[in-house]
PDB file of C-alpha atoms in Angstrom:
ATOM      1  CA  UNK I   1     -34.712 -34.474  93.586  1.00 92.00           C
ATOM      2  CA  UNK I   2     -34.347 -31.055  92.226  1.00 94.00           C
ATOM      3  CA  UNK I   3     -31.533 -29.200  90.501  1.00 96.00           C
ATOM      4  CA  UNK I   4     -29.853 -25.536  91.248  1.00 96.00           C
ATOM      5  CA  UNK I   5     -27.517 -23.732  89.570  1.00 96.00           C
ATOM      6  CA  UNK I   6     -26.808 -23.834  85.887  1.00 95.00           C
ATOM      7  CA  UNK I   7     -22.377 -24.115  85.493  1.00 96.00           C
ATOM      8  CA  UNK I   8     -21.366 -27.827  85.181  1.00 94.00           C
ATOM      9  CA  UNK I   9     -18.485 -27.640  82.931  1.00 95.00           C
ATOM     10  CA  UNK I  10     -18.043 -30.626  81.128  1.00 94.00           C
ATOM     11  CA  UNK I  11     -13.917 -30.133  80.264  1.00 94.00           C
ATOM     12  CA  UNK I  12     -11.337 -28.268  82.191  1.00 94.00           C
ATOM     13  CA  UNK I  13     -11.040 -26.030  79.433  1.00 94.00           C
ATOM     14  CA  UNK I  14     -14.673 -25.379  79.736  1.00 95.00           C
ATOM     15  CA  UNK I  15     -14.291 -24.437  83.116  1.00 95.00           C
ATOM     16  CA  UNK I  16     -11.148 -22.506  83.039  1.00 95.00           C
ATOM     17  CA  UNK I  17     -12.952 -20.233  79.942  1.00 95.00           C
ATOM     18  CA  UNK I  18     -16.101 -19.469  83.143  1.00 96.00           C
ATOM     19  CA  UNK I  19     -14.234 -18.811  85.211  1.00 96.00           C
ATOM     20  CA  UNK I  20     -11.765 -16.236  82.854  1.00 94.00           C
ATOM     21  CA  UNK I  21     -15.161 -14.924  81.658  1.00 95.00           C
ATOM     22  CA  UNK I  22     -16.018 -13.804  84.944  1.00 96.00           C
ATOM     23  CA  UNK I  23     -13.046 -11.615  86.035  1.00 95.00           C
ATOM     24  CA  UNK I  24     -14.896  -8.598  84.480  1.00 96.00           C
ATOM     25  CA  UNK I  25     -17.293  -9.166  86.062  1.00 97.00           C
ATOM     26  CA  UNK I  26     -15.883  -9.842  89.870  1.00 97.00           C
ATOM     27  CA  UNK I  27     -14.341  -6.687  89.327  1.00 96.00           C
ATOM     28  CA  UNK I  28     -17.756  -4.466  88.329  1.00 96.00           C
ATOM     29  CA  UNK I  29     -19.205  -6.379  91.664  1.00 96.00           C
ATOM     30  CA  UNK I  30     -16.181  -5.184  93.772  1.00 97.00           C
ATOM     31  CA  UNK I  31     -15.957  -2.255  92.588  1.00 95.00           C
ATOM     32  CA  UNK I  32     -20.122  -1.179  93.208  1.00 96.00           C
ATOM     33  CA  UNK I  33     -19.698  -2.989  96.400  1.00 96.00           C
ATOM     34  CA  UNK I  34     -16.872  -0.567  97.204  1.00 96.00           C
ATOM     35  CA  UNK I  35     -18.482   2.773  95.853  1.00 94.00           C
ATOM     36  CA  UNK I  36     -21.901   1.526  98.450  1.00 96.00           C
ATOM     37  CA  UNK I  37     -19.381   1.613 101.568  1.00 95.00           C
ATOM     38  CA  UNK I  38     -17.803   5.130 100.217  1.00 96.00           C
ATOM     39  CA  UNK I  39     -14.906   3.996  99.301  1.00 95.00           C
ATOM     40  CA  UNK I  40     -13.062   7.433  97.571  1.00 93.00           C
ATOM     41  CA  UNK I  41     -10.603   6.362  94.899  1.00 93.00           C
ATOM     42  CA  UNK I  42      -7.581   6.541  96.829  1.00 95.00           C
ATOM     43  CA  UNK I  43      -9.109   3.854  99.723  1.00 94.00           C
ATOM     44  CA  UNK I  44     -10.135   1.898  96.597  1.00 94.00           C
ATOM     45  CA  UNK I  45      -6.189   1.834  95.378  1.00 93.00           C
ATOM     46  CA  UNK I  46      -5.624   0.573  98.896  1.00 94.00           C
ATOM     47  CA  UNK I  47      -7.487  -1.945  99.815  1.00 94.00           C
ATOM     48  CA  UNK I  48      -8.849  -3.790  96.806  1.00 94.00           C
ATOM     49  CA  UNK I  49      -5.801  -5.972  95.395  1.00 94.00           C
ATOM     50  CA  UNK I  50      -6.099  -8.076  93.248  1.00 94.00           C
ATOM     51  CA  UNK I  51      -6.443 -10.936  95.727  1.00 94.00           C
ATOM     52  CA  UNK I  52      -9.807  -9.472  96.127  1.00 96.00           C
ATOM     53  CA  UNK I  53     -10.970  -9.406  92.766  1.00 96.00           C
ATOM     54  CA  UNK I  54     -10.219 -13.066  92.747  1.00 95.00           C
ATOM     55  CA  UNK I  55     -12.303 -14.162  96.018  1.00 95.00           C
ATOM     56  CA  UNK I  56     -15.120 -12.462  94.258  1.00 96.00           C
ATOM     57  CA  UNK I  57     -14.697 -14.741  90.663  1.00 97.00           C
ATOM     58  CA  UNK I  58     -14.015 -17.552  93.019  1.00 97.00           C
ATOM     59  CA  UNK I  59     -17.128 -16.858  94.881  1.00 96.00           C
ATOM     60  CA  UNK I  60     -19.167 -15.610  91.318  1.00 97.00           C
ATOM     61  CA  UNK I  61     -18.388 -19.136  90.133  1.00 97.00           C
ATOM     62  CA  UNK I  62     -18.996 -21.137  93.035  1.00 97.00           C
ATOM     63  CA  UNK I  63     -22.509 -19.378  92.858  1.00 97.00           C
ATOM     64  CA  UNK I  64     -23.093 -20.879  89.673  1.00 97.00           C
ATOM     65  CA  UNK I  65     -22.410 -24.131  90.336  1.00 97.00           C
ATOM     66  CA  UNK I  66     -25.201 -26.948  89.497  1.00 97.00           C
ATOM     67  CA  UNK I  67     -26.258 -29.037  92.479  1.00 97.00           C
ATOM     68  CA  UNK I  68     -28.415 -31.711  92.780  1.00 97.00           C
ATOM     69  CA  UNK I  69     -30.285 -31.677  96.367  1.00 97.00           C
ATOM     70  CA  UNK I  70     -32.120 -34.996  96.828  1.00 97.00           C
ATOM     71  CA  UNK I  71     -32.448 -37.668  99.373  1.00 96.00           C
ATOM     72  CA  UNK I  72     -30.053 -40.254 100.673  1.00 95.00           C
ATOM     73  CA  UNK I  73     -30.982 -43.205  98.254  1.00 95.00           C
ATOM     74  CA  UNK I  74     -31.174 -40.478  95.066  1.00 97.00           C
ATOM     75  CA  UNK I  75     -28.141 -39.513  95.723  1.00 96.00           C
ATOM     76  CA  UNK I  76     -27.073 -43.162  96.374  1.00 95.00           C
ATOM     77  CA  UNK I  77     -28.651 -43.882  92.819  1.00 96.00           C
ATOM     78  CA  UNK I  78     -26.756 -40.893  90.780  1.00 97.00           C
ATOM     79  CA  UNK I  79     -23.238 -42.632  92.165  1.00 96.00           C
ATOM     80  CA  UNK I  80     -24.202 -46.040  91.183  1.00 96.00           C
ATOM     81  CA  UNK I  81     -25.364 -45.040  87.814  1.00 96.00           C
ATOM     82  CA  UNK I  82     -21.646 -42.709  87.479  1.00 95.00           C
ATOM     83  CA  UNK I  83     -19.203 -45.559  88.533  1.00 90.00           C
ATOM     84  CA  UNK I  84     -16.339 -43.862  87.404  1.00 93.00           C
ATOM     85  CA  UNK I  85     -16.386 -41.029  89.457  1.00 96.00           C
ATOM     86  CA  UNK I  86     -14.629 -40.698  92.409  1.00 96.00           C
ATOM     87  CA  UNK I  87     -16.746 -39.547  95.758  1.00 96.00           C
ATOM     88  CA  UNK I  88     -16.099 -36.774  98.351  1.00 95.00           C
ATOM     89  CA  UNK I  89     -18.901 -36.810 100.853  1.00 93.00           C
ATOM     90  CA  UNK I  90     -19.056 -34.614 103.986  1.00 91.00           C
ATOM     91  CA  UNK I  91     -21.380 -35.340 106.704  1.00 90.00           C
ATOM     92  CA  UNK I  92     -23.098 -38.178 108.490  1.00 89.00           C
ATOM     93  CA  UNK I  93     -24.108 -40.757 106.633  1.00 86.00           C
ATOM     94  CA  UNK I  94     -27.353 -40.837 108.959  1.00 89.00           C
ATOM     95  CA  UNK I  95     -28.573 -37.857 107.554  1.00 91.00           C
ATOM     96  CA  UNK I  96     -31.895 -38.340 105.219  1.00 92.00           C
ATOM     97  CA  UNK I  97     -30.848 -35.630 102.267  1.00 96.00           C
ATOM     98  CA  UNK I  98     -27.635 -34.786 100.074  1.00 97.00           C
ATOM     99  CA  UNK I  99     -26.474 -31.590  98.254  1.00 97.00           C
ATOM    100  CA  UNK I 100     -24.101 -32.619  95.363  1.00 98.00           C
ATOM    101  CA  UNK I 101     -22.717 -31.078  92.710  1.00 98.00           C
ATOM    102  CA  UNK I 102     -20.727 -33.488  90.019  1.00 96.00           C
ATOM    103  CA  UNK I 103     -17.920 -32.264  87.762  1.00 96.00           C
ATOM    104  CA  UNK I 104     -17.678 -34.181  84.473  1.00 94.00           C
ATOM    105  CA  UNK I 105     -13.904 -32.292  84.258  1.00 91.00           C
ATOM    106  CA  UNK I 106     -12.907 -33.644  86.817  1.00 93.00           C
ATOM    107  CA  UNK I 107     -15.008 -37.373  86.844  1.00 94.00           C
ATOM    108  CA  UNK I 108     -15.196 -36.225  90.591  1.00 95.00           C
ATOM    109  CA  UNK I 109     -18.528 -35.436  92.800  1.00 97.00           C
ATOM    110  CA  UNK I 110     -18.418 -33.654  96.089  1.00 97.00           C
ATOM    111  CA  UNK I 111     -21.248 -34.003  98.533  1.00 96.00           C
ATOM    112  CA  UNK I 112     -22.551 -32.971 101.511  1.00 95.00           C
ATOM    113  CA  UNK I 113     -25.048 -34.007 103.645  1.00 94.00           C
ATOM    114  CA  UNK I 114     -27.900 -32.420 105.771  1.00 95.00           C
ATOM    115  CA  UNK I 115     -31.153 -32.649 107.553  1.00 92.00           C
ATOM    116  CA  UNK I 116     -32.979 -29.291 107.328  1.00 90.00           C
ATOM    117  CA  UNK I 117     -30.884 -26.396 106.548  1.00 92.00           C
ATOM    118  CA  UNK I 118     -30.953 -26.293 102.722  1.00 94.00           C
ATOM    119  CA  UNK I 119     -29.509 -22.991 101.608  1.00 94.00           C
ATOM    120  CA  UNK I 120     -26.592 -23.576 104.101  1.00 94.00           C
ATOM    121  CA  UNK I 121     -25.283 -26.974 102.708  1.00 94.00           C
ATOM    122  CA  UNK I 122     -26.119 -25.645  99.150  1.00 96.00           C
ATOM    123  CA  UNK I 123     -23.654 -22.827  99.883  1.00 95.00           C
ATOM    124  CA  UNK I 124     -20.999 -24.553 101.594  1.00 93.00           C
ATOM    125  CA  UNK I 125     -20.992 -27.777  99.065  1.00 96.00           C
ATOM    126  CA  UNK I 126     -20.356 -25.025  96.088  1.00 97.00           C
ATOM    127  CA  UNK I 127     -17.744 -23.426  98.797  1.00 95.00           C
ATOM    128  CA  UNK I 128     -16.170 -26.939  98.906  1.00 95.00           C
ATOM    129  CA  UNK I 129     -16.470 -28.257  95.200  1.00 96.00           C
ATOM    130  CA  UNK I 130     -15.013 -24.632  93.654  1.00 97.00           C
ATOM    131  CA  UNK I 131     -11.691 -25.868  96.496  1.00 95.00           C
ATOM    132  CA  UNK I 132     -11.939 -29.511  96.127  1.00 94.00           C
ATOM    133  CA  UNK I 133     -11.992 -29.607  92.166  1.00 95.00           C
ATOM    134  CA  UNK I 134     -12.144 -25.946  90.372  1.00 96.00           C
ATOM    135  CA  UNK I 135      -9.179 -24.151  92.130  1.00 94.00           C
ATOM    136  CA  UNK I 136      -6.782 -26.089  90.463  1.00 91.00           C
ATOM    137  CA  UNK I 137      -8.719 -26.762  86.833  1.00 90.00           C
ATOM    138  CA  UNK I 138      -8.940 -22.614  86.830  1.00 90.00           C
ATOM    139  CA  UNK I 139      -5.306 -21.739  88.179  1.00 82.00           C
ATOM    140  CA  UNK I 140      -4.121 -22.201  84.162  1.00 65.00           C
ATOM    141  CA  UNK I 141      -6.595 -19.869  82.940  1.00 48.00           C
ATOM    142  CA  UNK I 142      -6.569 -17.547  86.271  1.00 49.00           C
ATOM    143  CA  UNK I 143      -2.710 -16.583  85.073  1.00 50.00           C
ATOM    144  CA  UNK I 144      -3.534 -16.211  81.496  1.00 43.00           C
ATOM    145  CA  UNK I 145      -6.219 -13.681  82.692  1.00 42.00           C
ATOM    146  CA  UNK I 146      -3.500 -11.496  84.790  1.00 43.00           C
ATOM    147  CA  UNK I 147      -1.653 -11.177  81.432  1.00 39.00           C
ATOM    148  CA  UNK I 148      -4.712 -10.112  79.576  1.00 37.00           C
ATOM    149  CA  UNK I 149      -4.812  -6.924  81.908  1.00 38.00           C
ATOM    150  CA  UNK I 150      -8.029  -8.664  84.305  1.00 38.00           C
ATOM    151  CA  UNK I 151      -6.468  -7.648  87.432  1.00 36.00           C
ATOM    152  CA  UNK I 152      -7.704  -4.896  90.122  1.00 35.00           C
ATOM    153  CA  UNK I 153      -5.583  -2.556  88.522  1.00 35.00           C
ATOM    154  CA  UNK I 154      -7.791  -2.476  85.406  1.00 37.00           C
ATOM    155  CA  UNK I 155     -10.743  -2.412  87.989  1.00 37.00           C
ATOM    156  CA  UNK I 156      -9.296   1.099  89.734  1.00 36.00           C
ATOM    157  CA  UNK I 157      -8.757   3.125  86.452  1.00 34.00           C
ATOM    158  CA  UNK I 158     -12.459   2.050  86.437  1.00 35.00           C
ATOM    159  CA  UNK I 159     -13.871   3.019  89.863  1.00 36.00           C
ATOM    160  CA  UNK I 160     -11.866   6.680  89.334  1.00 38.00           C
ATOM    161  CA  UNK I 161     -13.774   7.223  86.063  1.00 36.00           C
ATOM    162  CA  UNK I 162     -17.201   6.388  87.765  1.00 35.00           C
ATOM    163  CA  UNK I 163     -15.981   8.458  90.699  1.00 36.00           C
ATOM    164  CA  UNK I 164     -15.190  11.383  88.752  1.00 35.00           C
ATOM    165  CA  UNK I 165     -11.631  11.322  90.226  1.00 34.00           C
TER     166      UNK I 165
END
């Protein structure tokens, strides 16, 4: 069994500071990402909302998530020895290895299951743990951020000044 990733936040509050810690950061990422397709400032103002910025923290903290990727009876093991969580598994039980990433916030563990494609179920198990357990543990923290001025618009002012517009 091996371990990737390095976020596993141990309280809600834990996770909801992350994920507010990462809205800067979403929005430098959009931003450069928007600047490499020529984006001027005006398409900028367009198109990125603040909806946007958001996908990208969602998908900046999925990408951190810590997963476990092991075999069947490992990951078999790890539930027995964490009773109290409850289990989301995805997959066919006939399948020799599991991806899983556990949230202590949450006493929950989503996993997935898979025969050869690695990288794909890692991906899609942090895709389905940031829905299945982090959406809601973040949403708190994801409106104090609007109020703290961590929205796209903060992100524009930005990509003018870099644009020299």
């Amino acid at each position: 069994m091996d371990t990737e990733g390095t976020l596993s936040p141990a309280t809600a509050a834990a996770a909801r500071e992350r994920y507010g810690a990462l809205g800067s950061t979403a929005q430098v990422v959009v931003k450069e990402t928007a600047k490499a397709m020529g984006m001027d400032a005006e398409e900028y103002r367009d198109r990125v909302t603040s909806d946007v910025v958001e996908t990208a923290r969602d998908a900046l903290f999925a990408s951190l998530l810590e997963v476990r990727v092991g075999s069947r009876e490992e990951f078999e093991e790890w539930v027995a020895d964490h009773d109290g969580y409850e289990v989301h598994e995805v997959g066919s039980e006939n399948v020799d290895r599991v991806v899983w990433h556990a949230a202590p916030a949450a006493e929950t563990v989503v996993a997935a299951t898979f025969q050869e494609e690695r990288e794909a179920a890692v991906g899609t198990l942090r895709r389905q743990a940031f829905g299945r357990i982090y959406r809601g543990l973040v949403a708190e923290g994801d409106e104090r951020a609007g109020e703290s001025g961590e929205t796209a618009e903060g992100g524009e002012a930005a990509a003018d000044e870099s644009n020299g517009e």
